[in-house]
Amino acid sequence: MAGERPRYGLLISALGAIVLAVSVFLPWYGVSFTAAGLTLAQQVGDQAAAQFGNAALQSYMSSFHANLSSLAGHQFMALSAHQALKDLNVVLLILAGLAIAVALIALAGPASASSSSDGHRAPLLLLGAVAAVCVLYRMVDPPSVEGNFLALSLREGAWLALLGSIAMMAGALWPSSAVPSDAQLQRVWSELSGWTPEA
């Protein structure tokens, strides 16, 4: 279509918002036992075996301790942002939904309107920046765990959320140079060659 500029920036922003929305349901944190948590588990097991168990249970607990100590630092479960971040996951989903709506409305609009006015850039940039700040905050400061017995480590969901937020901003900053129309190309050619279609 004449005068239509490439809309790659809008597509990148929309895809980034989709990645952000999907990442909310992917693992953000891996949960593992700390040394203090394993020590507490061993103490509780020993007390239960001494109080309620017989010699067979006590010998089983001693072999269980050897296996338990090997779990230090190993992830035994994962938490998504939907599970670990009660309010922030809703905020991220709202930001992603708004960005998808803005990008799709701009893509569905007429090419001439999107060429002359880049009104979608500021909202997409703002939504991506807010999402990136929220994600970075929870990457640097993960949710607190009761006691000192469990540790959280970052998983792929958090990194994908950050990537999606950056893609939303990158799409908003994508160059918006228009593709020249046929009339503009003919005018440039006539200026360079001195030939005009009427001549």
Short mmCIF file of N, CA and C in Angstrom, two decimals, residues 7-169:
data_model
loop_
_atom_site.label_atom_id
_atom_site.label_comp_id
_atom_site.label_asym_id
_atom_site.label_seq_id
_atom_site.Cartn_x
_atom_site.Cartn_y
_atom_site.Cartn_z
N ARG A 7 5.28 -1.84 10.14
CA ARG A 7 4.72 -1.79 11.48
C ARG A 7 5.40 -2.79 12.39
N TYR A 8 6.68 -3.00 12.17
CA TYR A 8 7.41 -3.97 12.96
C TYR A 8 7.43 -3.59 14.44
N GLY A 9 7.52 -2.31 14.73
CA GLY A 9 7.55 -1.86 16.12
C GLY A 9 6.29 -2.26 16.87
N LEU A 10 5.15 -2.10 16.23
CA LEU A 10 3.89 -2.48 16.87
C LEU A 10 3.83 -3.99 17.10
N LEU A 11 4.31 -4.75 16.11
CA LEU A 11 4.33 -6.21 16.28
C LEU A 11 5.25 -6.63 17.41
N ILE A 12 6.40 -5.98 17.51
CA ILE A 12 7.35 -6.30 18.59
C ILE A 12 6.73 -5.98 19.94
N SER A 13 6.06 -4.83 20.05
CA SER A 13 5.42 -4.46 21.31
C SER A 13 4.31 -5.45 21.67
N ALA A 14 3.51 -5.84 20.68
CA ALA A 14 2.43 -6.79 20.95
C ALA A 14 2.98 -8.14 21.39
N LEU A 15 4.02 -8.62 20.69
CA LEU A 15 4.62 -9.91 21.07
C LEU A 15 5.26 -9.83 22.46
N GLY A 16 5.91 -8.70 22.76
CA GLY A 16 6.49 -8.52 24.09
C GLY A 16 5.43 -8.56 25.17
N ALA A 17 4.28 -7.93 24.92
CA ALA A 17 3.19 -7.95 25.90
C ALA A 17 2.63 -9.35 26.08
N ILE A 18 2.55 -10.11 24.99
CA ILE A 18 2.07 -11.50 25.09
C ILE A 18 3.05 -12.34 25.91
N VAL A 19 4.35 -12.15 25.67
CA VAL A 19 5.37 -12.88 26.45
C VAL A 19 5.26 -12.51 27.93
N LEU A 20 5.04 -11.24 28.22
CA LEU A 20 4.89 -10.80 29.61
C LEU A 20 3.69 -11.48 30.26
N ALA A 21 2.56 -11.53 29.55
CA ALA A 21 1.36 -12.15 30.11
C ALA A 21 1.57 -13.64 30.36
N VAL A 22 2.21 -14.33 29.41
CA VAL A 22 2.43 -15.78 29.57
C VAL A 22 3.42 -16.05 30.70
N SER A 23 4.41 -15.18 30.85
CA SER A 23 5.45 -15.42 31.86
C SER A 23 4.91 -15.38 33.28
N VAL A 24 3.77 -14.72 33.49
CA VAL A 24 3.19 -14.66 34.84
C VAL A 24 2.86 -16.07 35.34
N PHE A 25 2.56 -16.98 34.43
CA PHE A 25 2.16 -18.33 34.81
C PHE A 25 3.30 -19.34 34.71
N LEU A 26 4.50 -18.87 34.36
CA LEU A 26 5.67 -19.73 34.31
C LEU A 26 6.45 -19.63 35.63
N PRO A 27 7.34 -20.57 35.91
CA PRO A 27 8.11 -20.51 37.17
C PRO A 27 8.99 -19.27 37.25
N TRP A 28 8.83 -18.50 38.31
CA TRP A 28 9.65 -17.32 38.57
C TRP A 28 10.72 -17.62 39.61
N TYR A 29 10.40 -18.48 40.57
CA TYR A 29 11.32 -18.76 41.67
C TYR A 29 11.42 -20.27 41.89
N GLY A 30 12.65 -20.72 42.09
CA GLY A 30 12.87 -22.09 42.52
C GLY A 30 13.02 -22.10 44.04
N VAL A 31 12.39 -23.06 44.69
CA VAL A 31 12.41 -23.15 46.15
C VAL A 31 13.34 -24.29 46.55
N SER A 32 14.25 -23.99 47.45
CA SER A 32 15.18 -25.01 47.94
C SER A 32 15.35 -24.85 49.45
N PHE A 33 15.80 -25.92 50.10
CA PHE A 33 16.06 -25.89 51.54
C PHE A 33 17.40 -25.22 51.80
N THR A 34 17.45 -24.44 52.86
CA THR A 34 18.74 -23.94 53.34
C THR A 34 19.31 -24.95 54.32
N ALA A 35 20.55 -24.74 54.75
CA ALA A 35 21.16 -25.62 55.74
C ALA A 35 20.38 -25.58 57.05
N ALA A 36 19.90 -24.39 57.43
CA ALA A 36 19.12 -24.27 58.66
C ALA A 36 17.81 -25.03 58.54
N GLY A 37 17.19 -25.01 57.36
CA GLY A 37 15.96 -25.75 57.17
C GLY A 37 16.16 -27.25 57.25
N LEU A 38 17.25 -27.74 56.70
CA LEU A 38 17.55 -29.18 56.79
C LEU A 38 17.85 -29.59 58.22
N THR A 39 18.56 -28.73 58.95
CA THR A 39 18.86 -29.03 60.36
C THR A 39 17.57 -29.12 61.17
N LEU A 40 16.66 -28.19 60.94
CA LEU A 40 15.38 -28.22 61.65
C LEU A 40 14.60 -29.48 61.31
N ALA A 41 14.58 -29.86 60.03
CA ALA A 41 13.86 -31.08 59.63
C ALA A 41 14.46 -32.31 60.29
N GLN A 42 15.78 -32.35 60.40
CA GLN A 42 16.43 -33.48 61.06
C GLN A 42 16.09 -33.51 62.55
N GLN A 43 16.07 -32.34 63.19
CA GLN A 43 15.74 -32.30 64.61
C GLN A 43 14.32 -32.74 64.88
N VAL A 44 13.40 -32.28 64.05
CA VAL A 44 12.00 -32.67 64.22
C VAL A 44 11.83 -34.17 63.98
N GLY A 45 12.52 -34.70 62.98
CA GLY A 45 12.44 -36.14 62.73
C GLY A 45 13.02 -36.96 63.86
N ASP A 46 14.13 -36.51 64.42
CA ASP A 46 14.73 -37.23 65.55
C ASP A 46 13.82 -37.21 66.77
N GLN A 47 13.20 -36.06 67.03
CA GLN A 47 12.32 -35.97 68.20
C GLN A 47 11.10 -36.86 68.03
N ALA A 48 10.53 -36.87 66.83
CA ALA A 48 9.36 -37.72 66.59
C ALA A 48 9.72 -39.19 66.69
N ALA A 49 10.89 -39.57 66.16
CA ALA A 49 11.30 -40.97 66.24
C ALA A 49 11.60 -41.39 67.67
N ALA A 50 12.21 -40.50 68.45
CA ALA A 50 12.52 -40.83 69.85
C ALA A 50 11.26 -40.93 70.68
N GLN A 51 10.26 -40.09 70.39
CA GLN A 51 9.06 -40.08 71.22
C GLN A 51 8.08 -41.17 70.82
N PHE A 52 7.88 -41.39 69.52
CA PHE A 52 6.83 -42.30 69.08
C PHE A 52 7.34 -43.58 68.42
N GLY A 53 8.61 -43.61 68.07
CA GLY A 53 9.09 -44.72 67.26
C GLY A 53 9.80 -45.79 68.06
N ASN A 54 10.09 -46.86 67.35
CA ASN A 54 10.86 -47.95 67.92
C ASN A 54 12.27 -47.90 67.33
N ALA A 55 13.05 -48.94 67.58
CA ALA A 55 14.43 -48.96 67.09
C ALA A 55 14.50 -48.96 65.57
N ALA A 56 13.56 -49.64 64.92
CA ALA A 56 13.55 -49.69 63.45
C ALA A 56 13.31 -48.30 62.86
N LEU A 57 12.37 -47.55 63.47
CA LEU A 57 12.10 -46.20 62.98
C LEU A 57 13.29 -45.29 63.21
N GLN A 58 13.95 -45.44 64.34
CA GLN A 58 15.12 -44.60 64.63
C GLN A 58 16.26 -44.88 63.65
N SER A 59 16.48 -46.16 63.30
CA SER A 59 17.51 -46.47 62.33
C SER A 59 17.14 -45.95 60.94
N TYR A 60 15.83 -46.00 60.64
CA TYR A 60 15.38 -45.45 59.35
C TYR A 60 15.62 -43.94 59.30
N MET A 61 15.37 -43.24 60.40
CA MET A 61 15.56 -41.80 60.43
C MET A 61 17.02 -41.43 60.24
N SER A 62 17.94 -42.24 60.79
CA SER A 62 19.36 -41.93 60.62
C SER A 62 19.78 -42.07 59.15
N SER A 63 19.24 -43.05 58.45
CA SER A 63 19.55 -43.18 57.02
C SER A 63 18.85 -42.09 56.20
N PHE A 64 17.68 -41.67 56.71
CA PHE A 64 16.95 -40.60 56.03
C PHE A 64 17.71 -39.28 56.13
N HIS A 65 18.40 -39.05 57.26
CA HIS A 65 19.19 -37.82 57.44
C HIS A 65 20.30 -37.72 56.39
N ALA A 66 20.92 -38.85 56.07
CA ALA A 66 21.99 -38.82 55.07
C ALA A 66 21.45 -38.39 53.71
N ASN A 67 20.25 -38.87 53.37
CA ASN A 67 19.64 -38.47 52.10
C ASN A 67 19.16 -37.02 52.14
N LEU A 68 18.69 -36.60 53.31
CA LEU A 68 18.15 -35.25 53.46
C LEU A 68 19.25 -34.20 53.33
N SER A 69 20.43 -34.49 53.85
CA SER A 69 21.51 -33.51 53.81
C SER A 69 21.97 -33.25 52.37
N SER A 70 21.74 -34.19 51.48
CA SER A 70 22.14 -33.98 50.08
C SER A 70 21.19 -33.03 49.34
N LEU A 71 20.06 -32.67 49.95
CA LEU A 71 19.09 -31.80 49.31
C LEU A 71 19.41 -30.32 49.48
N ALA A 72 20.43 -29.99 50.25
CA ALA A 72 20.75 -28.57 50.49
C ALA A 72 21.08 -27.88 49.17
N GLY A 73 20.36 -26.81 48.89
CA GLY A 73 20.59 -26.03 47.68
C GLY A 73 19.91 -26.56 46.43
N HIS A 74 19.30 -27.74 46.49
CA HIS A 74 18.61 -28.31 45.32
C HIS A 74 17.15 -27.87 45.33
N GLN A 75 16.67 -27.41 44.18
CA GLN A 75 15.29 -26.97 44.09
C GLN A 75 14.36 -28.17 44.13
N PHE A 76 13.35 -28.09 44.98
CA PHE A 76 12.39 -29.18 45.06
C PHE A 76 11.01 -28.76 44.56
N MET A 77 10.81 -27.46 44.31
CA MET A 77 9.56 -26.99 43.71
C MET A 77 9.79 -25.61 43.11
N ALA A 78 8.83 -25.16 42.32
CA ALA A 78 8.91 -23.85 41.68
C ALA A 78 7.62 -23.08 41.92
N LEU A 79 7.75 -21.76 41.98
CA LEU A 79 6.60 -20.89 42.18
C LEU A 79 6.50 -19.93 41.00
N SER A 80 5.30 -19.80 40.46
CA SER A 80 5.07 -18.82 39.40
C SER A 80 4.76 -17.47 40.03
N ALA A 81 4.76 -16.42 39.20
CA ALA A 81 4.38 -15.10 39.71
C ALA A 81 2.93 -15.12 40.17
N HIS A 82 2.11 -15.92 39.52
CA HIS A 82 0.71 -16.04 39.92
C HIS A 82 0.59 -16.61 41.33
N GLN A 83 1.50 -17.50 41.72
CA GLN A 83 1.47 -18.09 43.04
C GLN A 83 2.19 -17.25 44.09
N ALA A 84 3.32 -16.67 43.71
CA ALA A 84 4.17 -16.01 44.70
C ALA A 84 3.87 -14.53 44.87
N LEU A 85 3.38 -13.88 43.84
CA LEU A 85 3.17 -12.43 43.87
C LEU A 85 1.67 -12.16 43.80
N LYS A 86 1.07 -11.94 44.94
CA LYS A 86 -0.39 -11.86 45.01
C LYS A 86 -0.95 -10.69 44.21
N ASP A 87 -0.39 -9.49 44.38
CA ASP A 87 -0.93 -8.31 43.70
C ASP A 87 -0.19 -7.97 42.42
N LEU A 88 1.11 -8.21 42.43
CA LEU A 88 1.92 -7.80 41.28
C LEU A 88 1.58 -8.60 40.03
N ASN A 89 1.15 -9.85 40.19
CA ASN A 89 0.80 -10.62 39.00
C ASN A 89 -0.40 -10.02 38.29
N VAL A 90 -1.35 -9.47 39.06
CA VAL A 90 -2.52 -8.81 38.45
C VAL A 90 -2.08 -7.54 37.73
N VAL A 91 -1.17 -6.78 38.35
CA VAL A 91 -0.66 -5.56 37.73
C VAL A 91 0.02 -5.88 36.41
N LEU A 92 0.85 -6.92 36.40
CA LEU A 92 1.56 -7.29 35.16
C LEU A 92 0.59 -7.74 34.07
N LEU A 93 -0.45 -8.47 34.45
CA LEU A 93 -1.44 -8.90 33.46
C LEU A 93 -2.21 -7.71 32.90
N ILE A 94 -2.53 -6.73 33.75
CA ILE A 94 -3.23 -5.54 33.28
C ILE A 94 -2.34 -4.74 32.32
N LEU A 95 -1.06 -4.57 32.70
CA LEU A 95 -0.13 -3.85 31.83
C LEU A 95 0.01 -4.54 30.48
N ALA A 96 0.14 -5.87 30.51
CA ALA A 96 0.26 -6.62 29.25
C ALA A 96 -1.00 -6.50 28.41
N GLY A 97 -2.17 -6.60 29.05
CA GLY A 97 -3.42 -6.48 28.31
C GLY A 97 -3.60 -5.11 27.67
N LEU A 98 -3.25 -4.06 28.41
CA LEU A 98 -3.35 -2.71 27.85
C LEU A 98 -2.39 -2.54 26.67
N ALA A 99 -1.17 -3.06 26.81
CA ALA A 99 -0.20 -2.93 25.72
C ALA A 99 -0.65 -3.69 24.48
N ILE A 100 -1.21 -4.87 24.67
CA ILE A 100 -1.72 -5.64 23.52
C ILE A 100 -2.85 -4.86 22.84
N ALA A 101 -3.74 -4.29 23.64
CA ALA A 101 -4.86 -3.53 23.07
C ALA A 101 -4.36 -2.31 22.29
N VAL A 102 -3.41 -1.55 22.87
CA VAL A 102 -2.89 -0.37 22.19
C VAL A 102 -2.21 -0.76 20.88
N ALA A 103 -1.38 -1.80 20.92
CA ALA A 103 -0.65 -2.21 19.71
C ALA A 103 -1.60 -2.73 18.64
N LEU A 104 -2.59 -3.52 19.02
CA LEU A 104 -3.52 -4.07 18.03
C LEU A 104 -4.43 -2.99 17.44
N ILE A 105 -4.84 -2.04 18.26
CA ILE A 105 -5.66 -0.94 17.73
C ILE A 105 -4.85 -0.12 16.73
N ALA A 106 -3.58 0.15 17.08
CA ALA A 106 -2.73 0.90 16.15
C ALA A 106 -2.47 0.11 14.87
N LEU A 107 -2.31 -1.21 14.99
CA LEU A 107 -2.11 -2.04 13.80
C LEU A 107 -3.36 -2.10 12.93
N ALA A 108 -4.53 -2.10 13.57
CA ALA A 108 -5.77 -2.20 12.81
C ALA A 108 -6.17 -0.89 12.17
N GLY A 109 -5.60 0.22 12.63
CA GLY A 109 -5.95 1.52 12.09
C GLY A 109 -5.40 1.70 10.69
N PRO A 110 -5.86 2.75 10.01
CA PRO A 110 -5.37 3.00 8.65
C PRO A 110 -3.90 3.35 8.64
N ALA A 111 -3.21 2.98 7.59
CA ALA A 111 -1.77 3.19 7.51
C ALA A 111 -1.42 4.66 7.54
N SER A 112 -2.25 5.50 6.87
CA SER A 112 -1.94 6.92 6.82
C SER A 112 -2.03 7.55 8.19
N ALA A 113 -2.97 7.07 9.01
CA ALA A 113 -3.10 7.63 10.36
C ALA A 113 -1.91 7.27 11.21
N SER A 114 -1.44 6.02 11.10
CA SER A 114 -0.30 5.62 11.92
C SER A 114 0.99 6.22 11.40
N SER A 115 1.03 6.60 10.11
CA SER A 115 2.23 7.24 9.59
C SER A 115 2.35 8.66 10.08
N SER A 116 1.22 9.38 10.09
CA SER A 116 1.27 10.78 10.46
C SER A 116 1.28 11.01 11.95
N SER A 117 0.73 10.09 12.71
CA SER A 117 0.64 10.29 14.16
C SER A 117 1.13 9.02 14.86
N ASP A 118 2.07 9.20 15.75
CA ASP A 118 2.59 8.07 16.52
C ASP A 118 2.08 8.16 17.96
N GLY A 119 0.77 8.30 18.10
CA GLY A 119 0.17 8.44 19.42
C GLY A 119 0.27 7.18 20.26
N HIS A 120 0.53 6.04 19.62
CA HIS A 120 0.65 4.79 20.37
C HIS A 120 2.00 4.63 21.05
N ARG A 121 2.99 5.41 20.64
CA ARG A 121 4.36 5.23 21.16
C ARG A 121 4.46 5.50 22.65
N ALA A 122 3.92 6.63 23.09
CA ALA A 122 4.05 7.00 24.50
C ALA A 122 3.36 6.00 25.43
N PRO A 123 2.11 5.56 25.14
CA PRO A 123 1.50 4.56 26.02
C PRO A 123 2.28 3.25 26.07
N LEU A 124 2.75 2.78 24.91
CA LEU A 124 3.50 1.52 24.90
C LEU A 124 4.81 1.65 25.67
N LEU A 125 5.48 2.78 25.50
CA LEU A 125 6.73 3.00 26.22
C LEU A 125 6.49 3.06 27.71
N LEU A 126 5.43 3.74 28.12
CA LEU A 126 5.11 3.86 29.55
C LEU A 126 4.73 2.51 30.14
N LEU A 127 3.89 1.76 29.43
CA LEU A 127 3.47 0.44 29.93
C LEU A 127 4.67 -0.50 30.05
N GLY A 128 5.55 -0.48 29.04
CA GLY A 128 6.73 -1.34 29.11
C GLY A 128 7.67 -0.94 30.22
N ALA A 129 7.83 0.36 30.45
CA ALA A 129 8.73 0.83 31.51
C ALA A 129 8.20 0.46 32.88
N VAL A 130 6.89 0.64 33.09
CA VAL A 130 6.30 0.27 34.40
C VAL A 130 6.43 -1.23 34.63
N ALA A 131 6.16 -2.02 33.59
CA ALA A 131 6.29 -3.48 33.73
C ALA A 131 7.73 -3.87 34.03
N ALA A 132 8.70 -3.25 33.35
CA ALA A 132 10.11 -3.58 33.59
C ALA A 132 10.53 -3.23 35.01
N VAL A 133 10.06 -2.09 35.52
CA VAL A 133 10.39 -1.70 36.90
C VAL A 133 9.80 -2.70 37.89
N CYS A 134 8.56 -3.11 37.68
CA CYS A 134 7.92 -4.09 38.57
C CYS A 134 8.67 -5.43 38.55
N VAL A 135 9.04 -5.87 37.36
CA VAL A 135 9.73 -7.16 37.25
C VAL A 135 11.11 -7.07 37.89
N LEU A 136 11.85 -6.00 37.60
CA LEU A 136 13.18 -5.84 38.19
C LEU A 136 13.11 -5.77 39.71
N TYR A 137 12.09 -5.12 40.23
CA TYR A 137 11.93 -5.02 41.69
C TYR A 137 11.81 -6.41 42.30
N ARG A 138 10.99 -7.27 41.68
CA ARG A 138 10.80 -8.60 42.24
C ARG A 138 11.94 -9.56 41.90
N MET A 139 12.78 -9.19 40.94
CA MET A 139 13.99 -9.98 40.69
C MET A 139 15.06 -9.65 41.73
N VAL A 140 15.19 -8.36 42.04
CA VAL A 140 16.20 -7.93 43.02
C VAL A 140 15.75 -8.24 44.44
N ASP A 141 14.46 -8.06 44.70
CA ASP A 141 13.92 -8.26 46.05
C ASP A 141 12.79 -9.28 45.97
N PRO A 142 13.12 -10.58 45.96
CA PRO A 142 12.07 -11.60 45.87
C PRO A 142 11.21 -11.61 47.12
N PRO A 143 10.03 -12.21 47.07
CA PRO A 143 9.17 -12.26 48.25
C PRO A 143 9.89 -12.93 49.41
N SER A 144 9.61 -12.43 50.60
CA SER A 144 10.27 -12.98 51.79
C SER A 144 9.65 -14.33 52.15
N VAL A 145 10.49 -15.21 52.66
CA VAL A 145 10.06 -16.54 53.08
C VAL A 145 10.10 -16.58 54.60
N GLU A 146 9.06 -17.13 55.20
CA GLU A 146 9.00 -17.20 56.67
C GLU A 146 10.18 -18.01 57.19
N GLY A 147 10.85 -17.44 58.19
CA GLY A 147 11.99 -18.13 58.77
C GLY A 147 13.19 -18.09 57.84
N ASN A 148 14.17 -18.88 58.17
CA ASN A 148 15.41 -18.92 57.41
C ASN A 148 15.63 -20.30 56.82
N PHE A 149 14.52 -20.99 56.55
CA PHE A 149 14.62 -22.41 56.21
C PHE A 149 14.51 -22.70 54.72
N LEU A 150 13.96 -21.74 53.97
CA LEU A 150 13.80 -21.93 52.53
C LEU A 150 14.48 -20.77 51.80
N ALA A 151 15.00 -21.04 50.62
CA ALA A 151 15.64 -20.02 49.80
C ALA A 151 14.98 -20.00 48.43
N LEU A 152 14.88 -18.79 47.85
CA LEU A 152 14.31 -18.62 46.52
C LEU A 152 15.40 -18.23 45.54
N SER A 153 15.36 -18.81 44.36
CA SER A 153 16.30 -18.44 43.29
C SER A 153 15.49 -18.17 42.02
N LEU A 154 16.02 -17.29 41.18
CA LEU A 154 15.29 -16.87 39.98
C LEU A 154 15.20 -18.01 38.97
N ARG A 155 14.05 -18.08 38.32
CA ARG A 155 13.83 -19.06 37.26
C ARG A 155 13.49 -18.33 35.96
N GLU A 156 13.18 -19.08 34.92
CA GLU A 156 13.04 -18.52 33.58
C GLU A 156 11.86 -17.57 33.43
N GLY A 157 10.81 -17.73 34.23
CA GLY A 157 9.65 -16.85 34.10
C GLY A 157 9.98 -15.39 34.34
N ALA A 158 10.82 -15.13 35.34
CA ALA A 158 11.19 -13.74 35.65
C ALA A 158 11.99 -13.14 34.50
N TRP A 159 12.90 -13.92 33.93
CA TRP A 159 13.72 -13.41 32.82
C TRP A 159 12.86 -13.17 31.58
N LEU A 160 11.89 -14.04 31.33
CA LEU A 160 10.99 -13.84 30.19
C LEU A 160 10.12 -12.60 30.38
N ALA A 161 9.69 -12.37 31.62
CA ALA A 161 8.89 -11.17 31.89
C ALA A 161 9.72 -9.91 31.62
N LEU A 162 10.98 -9.94 32.03
CA LEU A 162 11.85 -8.78 31.77
C LEU A 162 12.07 -8.61 30.27
N LEU A 163 12.27 -9.70 29.55
CA LEU A 163 12.45 -9.64 28.10
C LEU A 163 11.20 -9.09 27.41
N GLY A 164 10.02 -9.54 27.85
CA GLY A 164 8.78 -9.03 27.27
C GLY A 164 8.60 -7.54 27.51
N SER A 165 8.95 -7.07 28.72
CA SER A 165 8.84 -5.64 29.04
C SER A 165 9.78 -4.81 28.17
N ILE A 166 11.00 -5.32 28.00
CA ILE A 166 11.97 -4.60 27.16
C ILE A 166 11.51 -4.59 25.70
N ALA A 167 10.91 -5.69 25.25
CA ALA A 167 10.40 -5.73 23.87
C ALA A 167 9.26 -4.73 23.68
N MET A 168 8.42 -4.55 24.69
CA MET A 168 7.36 -3.55 24.60
C MET A 168 7.95 -2.15 24.40
N MET A 169 9.01 -1.84 25.15
CA MET A 169 9.65 -0.53 25.01
C MET A 169 10.39 -0.41 23.68
#
